[in-house]
CSV table of C-alpha atoms in Angstrom, one decimal:
chain,number,residue,atom,x,y,z
A,1,MET,CA,-8.1,8.5,29.2
A,2,ASP,CA,-8.2,9.8,25.7
A,3,MET,CA,-11.4,8.8,24.5
A,4,LEU,CA,-10.5,9.6,21.3
A,5,LEU,CA,-8.2,6.8,20.9
A,6,ALA,CA,-9.2,3.4,19.4
A,7,GLU,CA,-6.8,1.8,22.5
A,8,ASN,CA,-9.1,3.3,24.7
A,9,SER,CA,-12.4,1.9,23.0
A,10,PRO,CA,-13.7,-1.6,24.3
A,11,ILE,CA,-15.8,-2.3,21.2
A,12,ARG,CA,-12.6,-1.6,19.0
A,13,GLN,CA,-10.4,-3.8,20.7
A,14,GLN,CA,-10.3,-6.6,17.9
A,15,LEU,CA,-10.1,-3.8,15.2
A,16,LEU,CA,-7.1,-2.5,17.0
A,17,GLU,CA,-5.5,-6.1,17.3
A,18,GLN,CA,-6.0,-7.0,13.8
A,19,LYS,CA,-4.3,-3.7,12.7
A,20,LEU,CA,-1.5,-3.9,15.2
A,21,VAL,CA,-0.5,-7.7,14.7
A,22,GLN,CA,0.7,-6.5,11.3
A,23,PHE,CA,3.9,-4.9,12.9
A,24,LYS,CA,6.6,-7.4,13.9
A,25,ASP,CA,8.4,-4.6,16.2
A,26,PRO,CA,6.0,-4.4,19.3
A,27,HIS,CA,7.5,-0.9,20.0
A,28,LEU,CA,6.3,0.3,16.6
A,29,ALA,CA,2.9,-1.0,16.9
A,30,HIS,CA,2.6,1.0,20.6
A,31,THR,CA,3.7,4.1,18.7
A,32,LEU,CA,1.2,3.8,16.0
A,33,SER,CA,-1.5,3.0,18.4
A,34,THR,CA,-1.3,6.9,19.4
A,35,PHE,CA,-2.6,7.8,15.8
A,36,ILE,CA,-5.2,5.0,15.6
A,37,ARG,CA,-8.5,6.7,16.0
A,38,SER,CA,-11.7,5.9,17.5
A,39,SER,CA,-13.6,6.6,14.5
A,40,VAL,CA,-17.3,6.2,12.9
A,41,ASP,CA,-17.6,5.5,9.5
A,42,LEU,CA,-21.0,6.5,7.6
A,43,TYR,CA,-22.4,4.9,4.8
A,44,PRO,CA,-25.5,5.9,2.7
A,45,SER,CA,-28.1,3.4,3.6
A,46,ALA,CA,-31.0,4.5,1.4
A,47,ILE,CA,-32.3,7.6,-0.9
A,48,GLU,CA,-33.6,10.1,1.6
A,49,ASP,CA,-37.6,10.5,1.4
A,50,TYR,CA,-37.8,13.0,4.4
A,51,ALA,CA,-40.1,10.9,5.9
A,52,GLN,CA,-38.3,10.8,9.1
A,53,LEU,CA,-37.3,14.3,11.2
A,54,GLY,CA,-33.7,14.9,12.1
A,55,ASN,CA,-32.2,11.6,10.7
A,56,SER,CA,-28.6,11.3,10.0
A,57,ARG,CA,-28.5,12.5,6.2
A,58,LEU,CA,-25.9,13.5,3.7
A,59,GLY,CA,-26.8,16.3,1.1
A,60,GLY,CA,-30.4,17.5,0.2
A,61,LEU,CA,-31.9,19.7,2.5
A,62,PRO,CA,-31.7,19.9,6.5
A,63,ASP,CA,-34.3,19.8,9.0
A,64,LEU,CA,-34.0,23.3,10.6
A,65,PRO,CA,-35.3,23.7,14.0
A,66,VAL,CA,-38.6,26.2,14.2
A,67,GLY,CA,-37.1,29.7,14.1
A,68,MET,CA,-34.1,29.1,12.2
A,69,ASP,CA,-33.6,30.6,8.8
A,70,TYR,CA,-31.7,29.1,6.4
A,71,PRO,CA,-28.0,30.0,6.7
A,72,VAL,CA,-26.6,32.6,4.1
A,73,THR,CA,-23.4,34.4,3.5
A,74,LEU,CA,-23.7,38.0,3.2
A,75,VAL,CA,-21.8,39.3,-0.2
A,76,GLY,CA,-21.4,42.8,-0.9
A,77,ARG,CA,-21.9,44.1,-4.3
A,78,GLU,CA,-18.5,44.9,-4.8
A,79,GLU,CA,-17.4,41.5,-3.9
A,80,MET,CA,-20.1,39.9,-5.9
A,81,LEU,CA,-18.8,41.9,-9.1
A,82,ASP,CA,-15.2,40.7,-8.2
A,83,ALA,CA,-16.4,37.0,-7.9
A,84,TYR,CA,-18.1,37.5,-11.6
A,85,ALA,CA,-14.9,39.1,-12.9
A,86,GLU,CA,-12.6,36.3,-11.6
A,87,GLU,CA,-14.7,33.5,-12.9
A,88,PHE,CA,-15.3,34.7,-16.2
A,89,ASP,CA,-12.2,36.4,-16.5
A,90,HIS,CA,-13.4,39.8,-17.5
A,91,THR,CA,-13.4,43.5,-16.3
A,92,ARG,CA,-16.0,44.6,-13.2
A,93,GLU,CA,-17.2,46.9,-15.9
A,94,TYR,CA,-18.0,44.2,-18.7
A,95,ILE,CA,-19.7,42.2,-16.0
A,96,GLU,CA,-22.0,44.9,-15.1
A,97,GLU,CA,-22.9,45.7,-18.7
A,98,HIS,CA,-23.0,42.3,-20.3
A,99,TYR,CA,-24.1,39.9,-17.3
A,100,CYS,CA,-27.3,39.6,-15.5
A,101,TRP,CA,-25.1,39.0,-12.6
A,102,SER,CA,-27.3,39.5,-9.6
A,103,GLN,CA,-30.7,37.6,-10.9
A,104,ASP,CA,-30.3,34.4,-9.2
A,105,SER,CA,-29.3,36.0,-5.7
A,106,ASP,CA,-31.3,37.5,-3.2
A,107,TRP,CA,-30.7,41.2,-2.1
A,108,ASP,CA,-30.9,42.3,1.4
A,109,GLU,CA,-31.8,46.1,1.4
A,110,ALA,CA,-31.4,46.5,5.1
A,111,ALA,CA,-27.7,44.6,5.1
A,112,GLN,CA,-26.9,46.0,1.5
A,113,ALA,CA,-25.6,42.6,0.2
A,114,PHE,CA,-26.4,39.6,-1.4
A,115,ARG,CA,-28.0,36.9,0.5
A,116,VAL,CA,-26.1,33.5,-0.9
A,117,PRO,CA,-27.2,30.1,0.8
A,118,MET,CA,-24.3,28.2,2.2
A,119,GLN,CA,-24.2,24.8,0.8
A,120,PHE,CA,-25.5,22.1,3.3
A,121,ILE,CA,-23.5,19.1,3.7
A,122,ALA,CA,-24.9,16.7,6.3
A,123,GLN,CA,-27.1,16.5,9.7
A,124,ILE,CA,-25.6,13.7,12.4
A,125,ASN,CA,-28.1,12.8,14.7
A,126,CYS,CA,-25.9,12.0,17.7
A,127,SER,CA,-28.1,9.7,19.8
A,128,GLU,CA,-27.9,7.4,16.4
A,129,LEU,CA,-24.4,7.1,17.1
A,130,LYS,CA,-23.7,7.2,21.0
A,131,ALA,CA,-23.0,3.5,21.0
A,132,PHE,CA,-20.0,3.8,18.9
A,133,GLN,CA,-18.4,6.7,20.7
A,134,SER,CA,-18.3,9.0,23.4
A,135,TYR,CA,-16.8,12.1,22.4
A,136,LEU,CA,-19.7,14.0,20.4
A,137,PRO,CA,-22.9,15.0,22.5
A,138,GLN,CA,-24.9,12.0,23.0
A,139,GLU,CA,-28.2,13.4,21.7
A,140,GLY,CA,-29.2,16.3,19.8
A,141,ARG,CA,-27.9,17.1,15.9
A,142,LEU,CA,-24.9,18.5,14.3
A,143,LEU,CA,-25.7,20.5,11.2
A,144,PHE,CA,-22.6,20.8,8.8
A,145,PHE,CA,-22.8,23.9,6.4
A,146,LEU,CA,-20.0,25.1,3.8
A,147,GLU,CA,-19.5,28.4,2.8
A,148,ARG,CA,-17.8,28.3,-0.6
A,149,TRP,CA,-19.2,31.1,-3.0
A,150,ARG,CA,-16.2,31.6,-5.1
A,151,PHE,CA,-14.0,29.6,-7.1
A,152,SER,CA,-10.7,30.6,-5.6
A,153,GLU,CA,-11.4,27.7,-3.1
A,154,MET,CA,-11.9,29.8,-0.2
A,155,LEU,CA,-13.5,27.7,2.3
A,156,ARG,CA,-15.3,28.5,5.8
A,157,GLY,CA,-17.2,25.8,7.8
A,158,HIS,CA,-20.1,26.2,9.8
A,159,VAL,CA,-21.6,23.7,12.3
A,160,TYR,CA,-24.8,24.2,14.3
A,161,TYR,CA,-25.7,22.0,17.1
A,162,VAL,CA,-29.3,21.3,17.5
A,163,ALA,CA,-30.4,20.4,21.3
A,164,GLU,CA,-32.7,17.4,21.7
A,165,GLY,CA,-36.4,18.3,21.9
A,166,GLN,CA,-36.3,21.3,19.6
A,167,GLN,CA,-39.3,21.1,17.2
A,168,LEU,CA,-37.8,21.0,13.6
A,169,ASN,CA,-39.1,21.9,10.3
A,170,SER,CA,-38.7,19.2,7.5
A,171,GLY,CA,-36.2,20.0,4.4
A,172,LYS,CA,-38.9,19.4,2.3
A,173,ALA,CA,-40.7,22.5,3.9
A,174,ILE,CA,-37.3,24.8,2.5
A,175,ALA,CA,-38.6,27.0,-0.2
A,176,GLU,CA,-36.1,26.6,-3.4
A,177,LEU,CA,-32.9,28.0,-2.5
A,178,LYS,CA,-31.5,30.6,-5.1
A,179,PHE,CA,-27.8,29.2,-5.8
A,180,ASP,CA,-26.0,31.1,-8.5
A,181,ASP,CA,-24.4,28.9,-10.5
A,182,ALA,CA,-21.5,31.1,-11.5
A,183,VAL,CA,-20.1,31.6,-7.6
A,184,CYS,CA,-22.1,29.0,-5.3
A,185,ALA,CA,-22.9,26.1,-7.5
A,186,ASN,CA,-24.6,23.2,-5.2
A,187,TYR,CA,-23.8,20.2,-7.5
A,188,GLU,CA,-22.0,17.9,-5.2
A,189,TYR,CA,-24.9,17.0,-2.8
A,190,GLU,CA,-28.4,17.7,-4.6
A,191,ALA,CA,-29.3,14.3,-4.1
A,192,ALA,CA,-30.0,13.1,-0.2
A,193,TYR,CA,-29.1,10.0,1.4
A,194,GLN,CA,-29.7,8.3,4.8
A,195,LEU,CA,-26.5,7.4,6.5
A,196,GLN,CA,-25.8,4.6,8.9
A,197,GLY,CA,-23.0,4.4,11.0
A,198,ILE,CA,-20.6,1.6,12.4
A,199,ALA,CA,-17.4,1.8,14.8
A,200,SER,CA,-14.1,1.6,12.8
A,201,ILE,CA,-10.7,2.7,13.3
A,202,LYS,CA,-8.6,5.2,11.4
A,203,MET,CA,-4.9,5.2,11.2
A,204,ILE,CA,-3.1,8.4,9.8
A,205,ALA,CA,-0.4,8.1,6.9
A,206,THR,CA,2.7,7.3,8.5
A,207,ASP,CA,4.9,9.6,6.4
A,208,MET,CA,3.2,12.5,7.7
A,209,VAL,CA,5.0,11.9,10.9
A,210,ASN,CA,8.1,14.0,10.3
A,211,SER,CA,9.8,17.2,10.8
A,212,ASP,CA,7.1,19.0,8.9
A,213,ASN,CA,4.3,17.9,11.3
A,214,PRO,CA,6.0,18.3,14.9
A,215,HIS,CA,3.0,18.0,16.9
A,216,LEU,CA,3.0,14.3,15.1
A,217,LEU,CA,6.6,14.0,16.0
A,218,LYS,CA,6.4,15.0,19.4
A,219,LEU,CA,3.4,12.1,19.8
A,220,ALA,CA,5.3,9.7,18.5
A,221,LYS,CA,8.2,10.5,20.8
A,222,ALA,CA,6.4,10.7,23.7
A,223,ARG,CA,5.3,6.9,23.1
A,224,LEU,CA,9.0,6.2,22.9
A,225,GLN,CA,10.7,7.9,25.7
A,226,ALA,CA,11.3,4.8,27.8
A,227,LEU,CA,13.5,3.5,24.9
A,228,PRO,CA,17.1,4.0,24.4
A,229,GLU,CA,17.7,6.9,21.6
A,230,PRO,CA,19.2,4.6,19.2
A,231,GLN,CA,16.2,2.5,19.4
A,232,GLN,CA,13.7,5.3,19.3
A,233,ALA,CA,15.4,6.4,16.0
A,234,MET,CA,15.0,2.9,14.7
A,235,VAL,CA,11.6,3.1,15.2
A,236,LEU,CA,11.3,6.7,14.2
A,237,GLU,CA,12.6,5.5,10.7
A,238,ALA,CA,10.6,2.4,10.3
A,239,LEU,CA,7.6,4.8,10.2
A,240,GLU,CA,8.6,5.8,6.9
A,241,VAL,CA,8.0,2.5,5.2
A,242,VAL,CA,5.0,1.1,7.6
A,243,ASP,CA,2.6,1.4,4.6
A,244,ASP,CA,4.6,-1.3,2.5
A,245,GLU,CA,4.2,-3.5,5.4
A,246,LEU,CA,0.4,-3.5,5.9
A,247,ALA,CA,-1.2,-6.4,4.9
A,248,PRO,CA,-3.8,-5.4,2.1
A,249,GLU,CA,-7.2,-4.3,3.3
A,250,TRP,CA,-10.4,-3.9,1.4
A,251,GLN,CA,-10.0,0.2,1.3
A,252,ASP,CA,-6.6,0.1,0.3
A,253,GLN,CA,-7.9,-2.2,-3.0
A,254,LEU,CA,-10.6,0.0,-4.1
A,255,TYR,CA,-10.2,2.8,-6.9
A,256,PHE,CA,-11.7,6.1,-5.7
A,257,PHE,CA,-14.6,5.8,-8.2
A,258,ASP,CA,-15.5,2.5,-7.0
A,259,LEU,CA,-15.6,3.6,-3.4
A,260,MET,CA,-18.0,6.4,-4.1
A,261,LYS,CA,-20.3,3.9,-6.2
A,262,MET,CA,-20.2,1.4,-3.1
A,263,ASN,CA,-21.4,4.2,-1.0
A,264,LYS,CA,-24.2,4.8,-3.0
A,265,HIS,CA,-25.8,1.6,-3.6
A,266,GLY,CA,-26.7,1.2,0.5
A,267,LEU,CA,-24.0,-1.9,1.1
A,268,ILE,CA,-23.1,-1.7,4.7
A,269,PRO,CA,-19.7,-3.5,6.0
A,270,GLY,CA,-20.7,-6.4,8.1
A,271,GLN,CA,-24.0,-7.1,6.3
A,272,ILE,CA,-24.5,-10.2,4.2
A,273,LEU,CA,-24.3,-9.4,0.7
A,274,THR,CA,-28.0,-11.2,-0.6
A,275,GLN,CA,-28.0,-13.0,-3.9
A,276,ALA,CA,-30.9,-10.6,-4.9
A,277,GLN,CA,-28.3,-7.4,-4.0
A,278,TRP,CA,-25.6,-8.8,-6.1
A,279,SER,CA,-28.1,-9.8,-9.2
A,280,ALA,CA,-29.1,-6.1,-8.9
A,281,LEU,CA,-25.7,-4.4,-8.9
A,282,PRO,CA,-25.0,-2.8,-12.0
A,283,ASP,CA,-21.8,-3.9,-14.2
A,284,TRP,CA,-19.4,-1.2,-12.8
A,285,GLN,CA,-17.4,-3.5,-10.4
A,286,SER,CA,-13.7,-3.7,-11.2
A,287,SER,CA,-11.7,-6.8,-10.7
A,288,ASN,CA,-10.9,-5.8,-7.1
A,289,LEU,CA,-14.6,-5.7,-6.1
A,290,GLN,CA,-15.5,-8.7,-8.1
A,291,ALA,CA,-13.1,-10.8,-5.8
A,292,LEU,CA,-14.5,-9.0,-2.6
A,293,LEU,CA,-17.9,-9.2,-3.2
A,294,VAL,CA,-19.1,-12.7,-2.4
A,295,PRO,CA,-22.9,-13.3,-2.3
A,296,GLU,CA,-24.3,-14.5,0.8
A,297,GLN,CA,-21.1,-13.5,2.6
A,298,PRO,CA,-20.6,-10.5,5.3
A,299,LEU,CA,-19.4,-7.3,3.3
A,300,PRO,CA,-15.6,-6.6,4.5
A,301,TYR,CA,-14.9,-3.4,5.6
A,302,TYR,CA,-14.2,-0.5,3.2
A,303,ASN,CA,-14.1,3.4,4.1
A,304,GLY,CA,-17.6,5.1,4.6
A,305,ILE,CA,-18.4,8.0,2.2
A,306,ALA,CA,-18.1,10.4,5.7
A,307,SER,CA,-16.5,9.5,9.0
A,308,ILE,CA,-15.9,11.1,12.2
A,309,ASN,CA,-12.8,11.3,14.2
A,310,GLY,CA,-10.6,10.7,11.4
A,311,HIS,CA,-7.2,12.1,9.9
A,312,GLY,CA,-6.9,14.8,7.4
A,313,ASP,CA,-4.5,13.6,4.8
A,314,SER,CA,-1.4,15.7,3.4
A,315,ARG,CA,1.7,14.9,1.8
A,316,TYR,CA,2.9,18.2,3.6
A,317,LYS,CA,1.7,20.0,6.7
A,318,ALA,CA,-1.1,18.1,8.2
A,319,PRO,CA,-4.7,20.2,8.0
A,320,GLU,CA,-4.5,20.6,12.1
A,321,LEU,CA,-1.5,22.6,11.8
A,322,HIS,CA,-3.5,25.0,9.4
A,323,ALA,CA,-6.3,24.9,11.8
A,324,ALA,CA,-3.9,25.9,14.7
A,325,ALA,CA,-2.5,28.6,12.5
A,326,GLU,CA,-5.8,30.0,11.7
A,327,LEU,CA,-7.8,29.8,15.1
A,328,GLY,CA,-5.0,29.4,17.8
A,329,GLY,CA,-3.4,26.9,20.0
A,330,ASN,CA,-1.8,23.6,19.5
A,331,ALA,CA,-2.1,21.3,16.3
A,332,GLU,CA,-2.3,18.3,18.7
A,333,ASP,CA,-5.5,19.5,20.3
A,334,TYR,CA,-7.4,19.5,16.8
A,335,LEU,CA,-9.4,17.0,15.6
A,336,VAL,CA,-11.2,16.0,12.2
A,337,LEU,CA,-14.9,16.5,13.4
A,338,LEU,CA,-16.1,15.5,10.0
A,339,LYS,CA,-14.7,14.3,7.0
A,340,VAL,CA,-16.5,13.9,3.8
A,341,VAL,CA,-15.9,12.9,0.0
A,342,TYR,CA,-16.8,16.0,-1.6
A,343,SER,CA,-16.9,15.1,-5.1
A,344,GLU,CA,-16.1,12.4,-7.7
A,345,HIS,CA,-12.7,14.2,-8.2
A,346,SER,CA,-11.2,12.5,-5.2
A,347,MET,CA,-11.9,15.7,-3.1
A,348,GLN,CA,-12.3,15.0,0.7
A,349,LEU,CA,-13.2,17.8,3.1
A,350,ASN,CA,-12.4,18.2,6.7
A,351,PHE,CA,-14.3,20.2,9.4
A,352,ILE,CA,-11.6,20.5,12.0
A,353,ILE,CA,-12.4,21.7,15.6
A,354,HIS,CA,-10.7,22.2,18.9
A,355,GLN,CA,-11.1,19.4,21.2
A,356,ALA,CA,-11.7,21.8,24.0
A,357,ASP,CA,-14.5,23.1,22.0
A,358,LEU,CA,-16.0,19.8,21.4
A,359,ALA,CA,-15.9,18.9,25.0
A,360,VAL,CA,-18.0,21.8,26.3
A,361,GLY,CA,-20.4,21.7,22.9
A,362,LYS,CA,-18.9,25.0,21.2
A,363,PHE,CA,-19.2,24.6,17.8
A,364,ASP,CA,-18.6,28.3,16.6
A,365,ARG,CA,-14.7,28.0,15.5
A,366,ILE,CA,-14.4,25.6,12.7
A,367,TYR,CA,-11.8,25.1,10.2
A,368,CYS,CA,-12.5,23.7,6.7
A,369,ILE,CA,-9.8,22.2,4.7
A,370,TYR,CA,-9.4,19.6,1.8
A,371,ASP,CA,-7.1,16.9,1.9
A,372,TYR,CA,-4.3,17.8,-0.5
């Protein structure tokens, strides 16, 4: 049984049925169910005050286990000069002469390199989410960092597992990190939020099921193998227009900036929107939101600012294909461990892991890529 699929999650049966009932062809619905994930959406529920150690958190600073140093990237002097030359469009010689290009970075004499802090993205308390899924560790914490120190968009993601029971140091105790604004700015998640999860489902953008993504086409055909070939072809052709047939859902009605703002006001789907909360909302609601936010009624579902076990989104090759090309193996064996809104410019960042590595709690092979 594939624990990653929504069809195998008892707590998601109603959500799944609501999704699949939209499709008149039962064969199409059955085919799509192979792409509907048993996901967890994460929502900021409060500004982080660091009063609790090890809670689920987005941005700010992590609660590191005692004995663990804050992760850094070691960058050689020549590499650092090249980064400044690229950013400011000058020669390396000009940078050396006119810029104090190393003043904000820590020099490691032994390594003969600068210690550039990684960007902390999130920490996930697995025990807080164990009621919603069975594929993550059931206790302990996952710490997500991004190594992005050049404007060339070269990304490397790092995930660290902290076992339950390890003594933690509060993020408040971490000395101010020396982020060099020119090459490793940390603007996106300077503010920190406490996170709350809910069980959700995620369906792939169906126009990705095509010859550019043979692993997705293979999964679709596996679901259709009992049908005559002409009927298989009809179902595969119908996938191309699935999005046009979907009944409108809330997340499809929101502009991205609305979604960002909703996620930062402590509003969790399913909770009652009180009159006091409604009155306190700033005047930024779009017409879509005004129609959907009803005082004294439960908030409808909308996408979280982050999610676990969702889908990377691409108009071309799926992110898992890129992960397989980089790390080896088959694209269908990779999953999006964490997807997170990275900036208000509609960028979403995917931390991708091989299913076999996740099953044994091995987090040292991570591929990072933006939706594109």
